[in-house]
Each structure stands twice: as structure tokens, then as C-alpha cells.
XYZ file of C-alpha atoms in Angstrom:
543
model
C 23.054 13.402 6.055
C 21.956 16.329 8.068
C 24.689 18.999 9.307
C 22.345 20.648 11.986
C 23.215 19.984 15.572
C 21.340 17.658 17.587
C 19.181 20.221 19.556
C 16.323 19.192 21.344
C 13.034 20.392 20.037
C 10.983 22.651 22.168
C 8.357 20.122 22.350
C 10.545 17.178 22.905
C 10.433 15.305 26.117
C 13.632 15.527 28.363
C 16.035 12.652 28.680
C 15.245 9.933 31.093
C 18.694 10.601 32.940
C 18.415 14.280 33.483
C 17.301 15.505 36.884
C 16.044 19.201 37.773
C 18.530 21.379 39.870
C 17.303 21.830 43.511
C 17.316 25.241 45.199
C 19.927 26.018 48.040
C 18.821 26.478 51.699
C 19.264 29.754 53.633
C 21.787 27.933 56.059
C 24.055 26.817 53.264
C 24.201 30.510 51.845
C 25.008 31.806 55.205
C 27.885 29.276 55.817
C 29.154 30.247 52.295
C 29.149 33.948 53.152
C 30.751 33.322 56.613
C 33.563 31.213 55.120
C 34.342 33.882 52.680
C 34.378 36.598 55.413
C 36.648 34.326 57.485
C 38.943 34.110 54.420
C 38.664 37.693 53.768
C 39.413 38.574 57.351
C 42.493 36.194 57.488
C 43.940 37.976 54.512
C 43.439 41.409 55.833
C 44.369 40.853 59.455
C 48.241 40.982 58.938
C 47.800 44.571 57.563
C 45.941 45.808 60.494
C 46.990 47.074 64.000
C 45.463 44.043 65.634
C 47.712 41.456 64.103
C 50.506 41.815 66.870
C 47.782 41.447 69.489
C 46.019 38.408 67.926
C 49.488 36.867 67.534
C 50.340 37.254 71.219
C 46.950 36.049 72.173
C 47.402 32.834 70.040
C 50.923 32.374 71.646
C 49.464 32.756 75.151
C 46.803 30.147 74.408
C 49.340 27.692 73.098
C 51.714 28.369 76.008
C 48.968 27.697 78.593
C 47.828 24.558 76.958
C 51.486 23.274 77.119
C 51.824 24.041 80.825
C 50.978 21.265 83.410
C 47.629 22.127 84.812
C 47.393 21.795 88.509
C 44.088 20.693 90.253
C 43.359 22.589 93.290
C 41.489 20.319 95.820
C 39.827 22.297 98.769
C 38.532 20.312 101.856
C 37.026 21.688 105.193
C 39.292 21.692 108.140
C 37.922 22.012 111.572
C 40.004 24.284 113.908
C 38.982 25.698 117.215
C 38.884 29.467 117.135
C 39.248 31.542 120.320
C 37.522 34.862 119.883
C 38.739 37.582 122.216
C 36.217 39.901 123.276
C 37.695 43.471 123.848
C 37.055 44.886 127.242
C 35.770 48.243 127.208
C 37.324 50.596 129.979
C 35.626 53.635 130.936
C 38.107 56.759 130.958
C 37.022 59.878 132.634
C 38.299 62.759 130.834
C 38.919 66.066 132.633
C 38.151 69.204 130.813
C 39.687 72.145 132.354
C 37.751 75.398 131.693
C 39.591 78.773 132.237
C 37.611 80.857 134.497
C 38.141 84.648 133.658
C 38.989 86.916 136.462
C 36.115 88.988 137.863
C 35.800 92.302 136.153
C 37.183 95.169 138.093
C 34.736 97.338 139.698
C 36.948 100.539 139.608
C 40.386 101.716 138.460
C 43.239 99.965 140.342
C 46.606 101.854 140.307
C 49.625 99.664 139.416
C 53.504 99.824 139.260
C 55.538 97.376 137.152
C 59.227 97.218 137.059
C 61.294 95.644 134.422
C 65.183 95.375 133.830
C 66.845 94.931 130.639
C 70.175 95.398 128.887
C 70.449 97.193 125.367
C 72.923 96.143 122.712
C 75.360 98.950 123.592
C 75.646 97.388 127.214
C 73.357 100.076 128.946
C 71.258 98.585 131.752
C 67.693 99.919 131.388
C 65.452 99.706 134.401
C 61.807 100.740 133.384
C 59.147 101.807 135.902
C 55.550 101.913 134.678
C 53.265 104.010 136.879
C 49.631 104.510 136.361
C 47.066 106.687 138.124
C 43.335 107.727 137.697
C 43.050 110.548 135.389
C 40.269 112.751 133.657
C 38.048 111.796 130.812
C 39.835 110.173 127.716
C 38.831 113.274 125.374
C 40.709 115.424 127.822
C 43.633 113.429 128.463
C 44.403 112.851 124.820
C 45.036 116.638 124.540
C 47.305 116.844 127.643
C 51.006 115.999 126.817
C 51.472 115.385 130.633
C 49.164 112.445 130.569
C 51.260 109.884 128.517
C 54.878 110.735 129.070
C 58.274 108.924 129.799
C 60.756 110.396 132.203
C 64.064 108.984 131.310
C 67.023 109.088 133.757
C 70.641 107.694 132.888
C 73.016 106.922 135.723
C 76.691 107.082 134.906
C 79.467 106.432 137.128
C 82.528 108.493 136.053
C 85.734 106.572 136.746
C 88.773 107.763 138.717
C 92.180 107.901 137.259
C 95.156 105.629 138.062
C 97.834 107.652 140.018
C 100.192 105.323 142.179
C 102.700 102.750 141.011
C 100.347 99.969 142.265
C 97.537 101.105 140.465
C 99.454 101.514 137.084
C 100.985 97.937 137.454
C 97.500 96.561 138.057
C 96.937 97.324 134.318
C 100.493 96.348 133.161
C 102.581 94.252 135.565
C 105.799 95.024 133.475
C 105.492 98.732 133.803
C 107.451 99.638 136.699
C 110.425 97.369 135.303
C 110.207 98.780 131.905
C 110.168 102.394 133.131
C 112.154 102.460 136.408
C 111.939 106.348 136.398
C 108.284 106.125 137.208
C 109.148 105.896 140.830
C 110.856 109.327 140.847
C 108.028 110.904 138.822
C 104.820 109.742 140.396
C 105.009 111.535 143.823
C 104.708 114.795 142.036
C 102.541 113.321 139.027
C 99.254 115.140 138.563
C 96.065 113.654 136.829
C 95.694 115.699 133.765
C 92.829 118.110 133.133
C 92.543 116.202 129.792
C 91.341 113.307 131.613
C 88.385 115.162 133.135
C 87.858 116.970 129.842
C 87.689 113.709 128.106
C 84.925 112.257 130.316
C 83.247 115.655 130.205
C 83.076 115.209 126.399
C 81.703 111.715 126.855
C 78.926 112.737 129.155
C 77.986 115.549 126.865
C 77.698 113.132 123.901
C 75.547 110.916 125.841
C 73.255 113.865 126.901
C 72.942 114.982 123.381
C 71.759 111.447 122.373
C 69.871 110.674 125.371
C 66.464 110.541 123.418
C 67.946 108.202 120.816
C 69.326 105.179 122.759
C 70.547 103.295 119.629
C 73.140 106.245 119.104
C 74.245 106.601 122.867
C 77.930 105.939 123.321
C 78.413 102.293 124.138
C 79.577 100.925 127.448
C 82.975 99.893 125.961
C 83.854 103.083 124.474
C 82.727 105.270 127.396
C 85.060 103.389 129.813
C 88.090 103.619 127.280
C 90.639 105.498 129.301
C 92.173 104.464 132.742
C 94.225 107.361 133.310
C 96.013 110.498 132.000
C 99.038 111.495 133.982
C 101.296 114.537 133.767
C 104.901 113.410 134.635
C 107.970 115.469 135.102
C 111.520 113.861 135.790
C 113.044 115.732 138.829
C 116.652 115.568 137.317
C 115.928 116.389 133.740
C 112.635 118.293 133.896
C 111.655 116.380 130.832
C 107.999 116.323 130.528
C 105.797 113.373 129.456
C 102.031 112.429 129.177
C 101.277 108.969 130.262
C 97.939 107.542 129.051
C 96.442 104.109 129.754
C 93.833 103.009 127.348
C 93.084 100.334 124.773
C 94.176 100.268 121.175
C 91.799 100.791 118.199
C 92.938 100.644 114.601
C 93.416 103.250 112.032
C 94.044 102.410 108.313
C 93.990 106.029 106.956
C 96.815 107.523 104.819
C 98.304 107.480 101.321
C 101.673 108.538 99.899
C 102.119 108.341 95.856
C 105.938 109.086 96.359
C 106.644 105.907 98.620
C 103.646 103.764 97.679
C 102.117 104.266 94.209
C 99.497 101.505 94.622
C 97.093 100.826 97.600
C 95.247 97.668 98.508
C 91.407 97.789 97.923
C 91.121 95.908 101.316
C 92.510 99.276 102.884
C 90.935 102.036 100.974
C 87.459 100.329 100.911
C 87.320 99.817 104.407
C 84.789 101.826 106.444
C 85.810 105.310 107.498
C 88.933 105.308 105.495
C 90.440 108.589 104.632
C 93.464 109.136 102.360
C 94.861 111.690 104.593
C 96.608 111.898 108.143
C 97.284 115.094 110.171
C 101.079 114.347 109.813
C 101.796 115.378 106.101
C 104.633 116.928 104.164
C 105.164 118.329 100.482
C 105.528 115.744 97.818
C 108.878 115.091 96.506
C 108.216 113.365 93.239
C 105.695 113.400 90.400
C 104.161 109.905 91.196
C 100.416 110.665 91.566
C 98.610 109.533 94.764
C 97.160 106.170 94.325
C 93.707 107.487 94.857
C 93.721 110.583 93.027
C 91.963 109.069 90.021
C 89.175 107.791 92.133
C 88.802 111.189 93.926
C 88.634 113.190 90.652
C 85.854 110.751 89.374
C 83.920 111.463 92.458
C 84.202 115.069 92.009
C 83.192 114.897 88.356
C 80.061 112.989 89.157
C 79.095 115.197 91.915
C 79.707 118.253 89.573
C 77.488 116.653 86.759
C 74.691 115.871 89.242
C 74.726 119.353 90.621
C 74.461 120.649 87.134
C 71.137 119.040 86.651
C 68.252 121.414 87.090
C 65.279 120.670 89.221
C 67.075 118.893 92.099
C 65.576 119.413 95.790
C 67.260 122.039 97.676
C 68.402 119.627 100.119
C 70.141 117.580 97.629
C 71.850 120.792 96.042
C 73.238 121.706 99.552
C 74.753 118.260 100.021
C 76.313 118.474 96.475
C 77.603 121.766 97.034
C 79.154 120.639 100.296
C 80.742 117.637 98.916
C 82.017 119.454 95.820
C 83.904 121.803 98.012
C 85.379 119.022 100.304
C 86.577 117.068 97.305
C 88.311 119.901 95.605
C 90.202 120.467 98.799
C 91.088 116.785 99.055
C 92.114 116.456 95.438
C 94.420 119.650 95.970
C 95.957 117.885 99.081
C 96.609 114.587 97.103
C 98.159 116.677 94.240
C 100.636 118.607 96.853
C 101.221 116.568 99.937
C 102.007 113.121 101.171
C 100.709 111.510 104.226
C 101.585 108.559 106.614
C 100.546 105.278 105.661
C 98.834 103.278 108.442
C 99.723 99.931 106.933
C 103.374 100.801 106.825
C 104.243 103.480 109.332
C 104.051 103.122 113.259
C 102.180 106.139 114.719
C 99.425 106.739 117.275
C 96.235 108.666 117.051
C 95.614 111.482 119.665
C 92.226 112.967 120.378
C 91.110 116.263 119.056
C 90.404 117.368 122.642
C 94.158 118.073 122.877
C 93.958 120.619 119.927
C 94.310 124.231 120.966
C 95.744 123.870 124.523
C 99.283 124.081 123.633
C 99.421 127.799 124.920
C 97.689 126.820 128.152
C 99.087 123.539 128.940
C 102.672 122.303 128.484
C 101.776 118.845 128.616
C 99.661 119.275 125.388
C 100.614 116.587 122.763
C 100.609 117.733 119.137
C 101.043 116.284 115.823
C 104.608 115.181 115.220
C 105.381 114.714 118.886
C 107.537 111.461 119.831
C 105.910 108.646 121.744
C 106.497 105.229 123.133
C 103.928 102.552 123.294
C 104.132 99.890 125.870
C 102.152 96.608 125.739
C 102.944 93.774 128.165
C 106.560 93.408 128.259
C 107.456 95.359 125.020
C 108.019 99.018 124.010
C 107.636 100.529 120.577
C 108.804 103.982 119.236
C 106.259 106.098 117.284
C 105.016 109.526 116.684
C 101.868 111.248 117.042
C 100.496 111.147 113.477
C 96.641 111.883 113.284
C 93.839 113.262 115.308
C 90.858 111.313 116.442
C 87.348 112.115 118.002
C 87.421 114.407 120.953
C 85.453 111.838 123.278
C 87.657 108.900 122.528
C 91.118 107.639 123.446
C 93.704 104.883 122.385
C 94.236 104.280 118.761
C 97.329 103.362 116.619
C 98.126 102.705 112.907
C 97.442 99.258 111.553
C 101.235 98.429 111.395
C 101.521 99.042 115.275
C 98.365 97.074 115.640
C 99.504 94.039 113.628
C 102.860 93.973 115.448
C 101.114 93.760 118.762
C 98.653 91.428 117.695
C 98.861 89.624 114.190
C 95.145 88.942 114.064
C 94.457 92.682 113.964
C 92.628 94.137 110.878
C 90.830 97.436 110.126
C 87.819 95.887 111.911
C 89.538 93.938 114.837
C 91.513 95.723 117.445
C 94.592 94.264 118.822
C 93.833 94.940 122.458
C 90.337 95.440 123.822
C 91.338 95.890 127.529
C 93.037 99.076 128.894
C 96.355 97.504 128.853
C 98.188 99.710 126.413
C 100.343 102.659 127.925
C 101.076 105.580 125.557
C 104.074 107.759 126.808
C 103.996 111.023 124.708
C 106.703 113.561 124.919
C 105.076 117.139 124.247
C 106.913 119.660 122.403
C 109.393 117.243 120.750
C 107.936 117.356 117.025
C 110.542 118.261 114.470
C 109.833 121.787 112.973
C 110.173 120.462 109.405
C 107.927 117.501 108.571
C 109.334 114.863 106.261
C 108.770 111.193 105.256
C 109.317 108.806 108.243
C 112.805 107.821 109.028
C 112.386 104.986 111.159
C 116.052 104.685 112.375
C 115.878 108.385 113.493
C 112.468 107.932 115.325
C 113.930 104.979 117.232
C 116.860 107.083 118.232
C 114.955 110.175 119.275
C 112.376 107.983 121.346
C 115.400 106.319 122.915
C 116.959 109.669 123.944
C 113.689 111.071 125.189
C 113.020 107.844 127.301
C 116.510 108.241 128.573
C 115.622 111.576 130.141
C 112.760 110.027 132.256
C 114.794 107.323 133.721
C 115.554 105.035 130.656
C 114.475 101.455 129.842
C 114.712 98.783 132.458
C 117.382 96.196 132.272
C 116.148 93.008 130.233
C 114.030 95.363 127.962
C 114.862 96.901 124.582
C 113.225 99.308 122.171
C 111.581 97.786 119.221
C 113.373 98.211 116.059
C 111.048 98.923 112.976
C 112.188 97.611 109.609
C 111.791 100.180 106.792
C 109.298 98.665 104.428
C 110.561 100.890 101.659
C 114.232 100.319 102.012
C 116.291 99.778 98.771
C 118.678 96.914 98.885
C 122.477 98.176 99.256
C 124.710 97.416 96.269
C 127.252 94.676 96.684
C 130.577 95.466 98.031
C 133.200 95.810 95.011
C 136.950 94.863 95.071
C 139.249 97.700 94.908
C 141.766 97.219 91.833
C 145.399 97.352 92.341
C 147.114 100.520 91.091
C 149.599 100.414 88.198
C 153.059 99.317 89.266
C 151.981 98.059 92.619
C 152.274 94.457 93.455
C 148.843 92.320 93.961
C 147.993 91.295 97.200
C 149.635 88.217 98.561
C 148.089 84.794 97.863
C 145.504 83.873 100.413
C 144.845 87.618 101.500
C 141.566 89.021 100.511
C 141.797 92.279 98.611
C 140.507 95.371 100.362
C 136.779 96.192 99.745
C 135.323 99.510 99.379
C 132.292 100.530 101.447
C 128.885 100.827 99.800
C 128.460 103.847 97.779
C 125.647 105.162 100.013
C 127.280 104.481 103.292
C 128.840 107.793 103.452
C 128.115 108.122 107.236
C 126.499 106.070 109.984
C 123.029 106.841 111.134
C 124.315 107.497 114.467
C 126.931 110.069 113.045
C 124.226 111.652 110.969
C 121.955 112.287 113.761
C 124.385 113.075 116.507
C 123.401 116.674 116.346
C 119.710 115.604 117.417
C 120.731 113.194 120.075
C 119.808 115.836 122.614
C 116.118 116.398 122.456
C 114.800 119.950 121.729
C 113.914 122.286 124.326
C 110.342 123.233 124.970
C 110.096 125.236 121.896
C 106.597 125.033 120.692
C 106.669 123.143 117.261
C 105.108 124.637 114.056
C 101.295 124.082 114.082
C 100.252 126.092 111.209
C 100.923 123.337 108.691
C 98.690 123.397 105.434
C 96.038 120.728 105.545
C 96.274 119.921 109.263
C 93.054 122.069 109.890
C 91.214 120.087 107.188
C 92.616 116.728 108.585
C 91.532 117.656 112.128
C 87.999 118.508 110.844
C 88.039 115.282 109.052
C 89.001 113.345 112.117
C 86.104 114.802 114.100
C 83.444 114.002 111.607
C 84.647 110.862 109.683
C 86.305 108.906 112.473
C 83.691 109.415 115.079
C 82.673 105.766 114.529
C 86.049 104.317 113.863
C 86.778 102.927 117.507
C 83.036 101.629 117.860
C 83.438 99.662 114.543
C 86.247 97.527 115.745
C 85.944 94.507 118.077
């Protein structure tokens, strides 16, 4: 038996059941390849960015297949259409063409007049005049060919003099001062009234070519009258002024008021001094001393820098000299405080006339301020500009009108009467004693007829008055029986009540004679100069 496999012999014929393999066509191969690609794509798509989009697309197809399909059937409907034919209207448009005036054949002279009012109340009437001149090349060299001739017309007012004229300003005045009837027949319009308006017109003349600096209408007409009065029975002299009331916020005193509100000392035109001043009595520094010393140091440091312009060096030198004087004044003297003390401001035009005119008011003289139906005691505490009148301390202003501030005057009309008693200043100045001021003013008013029935002199409350200590019970002496039941124990008077104000001032109840008060006070000259320069705009700034 043979172990070799049954393999066909190469030359053996194939079996009868065997069929040869047929070759595949191109279509079949392409179909197979496409099928494989579809399978491969299906496997890779979930891992590509398009998987989500394809999924949503399939969902949309399935969803649309589920919805009910609506069949839209269209048909033609016949309607009668009426078409409106627009009517075209013919509009004639008029075109206005400006026809230029004919050109002049020669020069025509002209005269144009215009009227306007400046911000300061001055009515300005302009008159333009033209005339035929020479050639332009010649006229431009002649200063007379192009000029302005300015003329300012001012009516200087007349002064009130009779009782009727005075009461026109304040109807209460004859009743408040019944002694006016006895004094007015011999009353005289003071030369200070005419001097005041002379100073005003001189100032206007100096600023005539600078209209923005000319004294405005309100401040030009700020004084109704200045009368020199003498009571026939007592020969007491008084100077009556009718004016408005501006506000002054100046002054400082470290002894009485160690601190000062910024609202006051940062106001425009503020000065820490008043012309009425006295030696310091404590070591409390002036509340503004540190600020003034700082200003002085800054000025000295800048002045020490080399290379500054000569003009700046002059300014700094003048400033340093002024600040040194002011710092010295702060260390040595105290002044009135406009916020706490009742005083009035008198014009610098009065200064220097005491030897020539017995009605000249001076610093320290007593005065009474009358507004409507009230009368207030005061003193002349400071100097103001020589071309203005009518000003009082912030305390006086707020008492007359609570709305007053350093920038708002209490009375803008000429309704305030100032009755000043010349030659009544105390020889030695000291801190304000308001009770004494009232007594002195009451006595002086009594010498010119007194205060009318129904009117009283205002009482100022002392803003720095210390509260009195409470009354103490007097202990019973040894061996003496205590007071009976129900009978109150005798109390001792306050420790500081050694004498009543009336008793302490009884020696001064009679006003001094016409002895000239001391005027050579240290610092008054500097304060007066300050008033002339720094306060020149203090009245025009208020409203």
C-alpha cells in the first residue's frame, strides 16, 4: 500500500466536477470599495467635529417626516382692480433773488447813534461820525483821523436836610429821635458830604478810559446825606449819615477767640486787623499768626532765589515788609472781631480833619445805628475807603438781616441812619464791654433829645461771657440756732458780683467833653493804609 498523497499528476486531466474561477467585473470591485469606505466613514464620524451636525440633520429629517404635510392648493380668483391714476399738479415756485444795492458813486457821510447799558449800570450813548478825509496812507499816520471822544455825564445828588426828607428814608426816624425837631433848623450839610462825592468823581475820572473799573452806579449813589447836628440845650454834637449797610468780616483776637472759622478768614478782602486795637492781655497766640508766619517764610525763601526779575523782587520786598509789620501786630495787639463785636466802619475821608472840623468822627467814637424801628449801640471800629460810606460788622449785619454774609449786605437801599457822636472815644482802649457801650450810647442819645416812647436801645449779648457760679447757702454760725422750718436760708451773692454795672460806670454816665481823643495809637496808621488799599472793593463785592 502506497503512503504518498493522492496528488494529481501534472499531466493528469482535471476532474469532471471542477469549474474554472471567473474574473470579477469593475462594478463589483467598486461596490466593494464603496461599501468599505462607508463602513470606515461610519466608524470615524463619531470622532470628528461633524458628528453633532449630522445627528441634528438626521433628527430634523425624522421630525419633518413625522409632521403632517399640508398641501397647498392655489387657484385663480378674479377681482376688479381699480387703479388710481395720480393727478399731477403744476406748482409755480418763486425764487427770490437778492438784488444788491447800487454801488456808491462817492463817499456818503453818516451819523449813527446807539444806546446801551454796561454791567456796572452806566448808560452809554455812542455816536459814530464819519467825514471825508485824505489818502489812506496819510490818514493812518494821523492820530486825529481815528479817535474816540468820550464824555461821561454824572448828576451829583443833593443831601437830605429837612425832617420830611429824612423821614422819606425811614418813617420811624422822627419818632425814634424826637430831638431832631430841635436840631434840624440849625443843621448844616457837612463838608464831608461834598468831599465824599468829590472823591467819587475823582475816582471816576481816573478810571474814565477803563470802563470796567469805573465805580458802578450803586456804589456811586451810596450816601443820602451827612448832617452836622447840635442840640441847642446841651450843645452835644452829632453827625447824622444816611446810607446803606455793607458787611465787614475783619478782625481777630487770640485773647478772646483762639480759633477762627475758615469761612471768615478765607473770605475776599479779609484782614486780621481793625483800626480799633489794644494791647494783648494773655499769651494766647492770634489764631492767624501761624499762617502769616508761613506766608512770610515763603516770601523770604522766594526772595532769596537769585535770578528773579526785578519787578518780582520789588513785589516780594514790599510783601515781606508788610508781613513783618502784621506779624508784629498779631503778637502785640488784639483787634475787634466783626463776627462777635458791634461796630461800624467810617470812611478814610474823615481822617486828618479832627483839628479843622469838630464834627469829625474818629476811631473809638460811640454811635447809634437806626434801621426801620430799631436802634443799636455801636462804636466806630474801623476805617474804609475814602470814596464809600455805609458799612458795619458782620454781627451788626446779621442782627439787622439774618441772611447777611460777608458777601451779602443786610440793606442795599439807603435806609440805614448812622448817628455818630464825635469826640466821645475813650482815652484808653480795651476789649469791648458791651454793657458799658450801651450805657454810654444811651447817655449820649439822651443829650440830643433821647429815644422816643415805644422804642428801646438794643441790648447786645456778650458772646464771651462766662456763666456765673451758682449761689451758695450761708452756713449757720456756731451756737446760733438754725433757720426756722420752711424759711429758706440766706444766700450769698455771686463771687464776682461785687458791684452792679450801673454803679461801676456811674462815673462815666456823663459823657466826656470835647477833649480830643488820643489818635497816635500804635498800628492805627497801618490799619488805615490797609483799609484804603485792601477794602477798596469790599463794598462792591457784596450784593
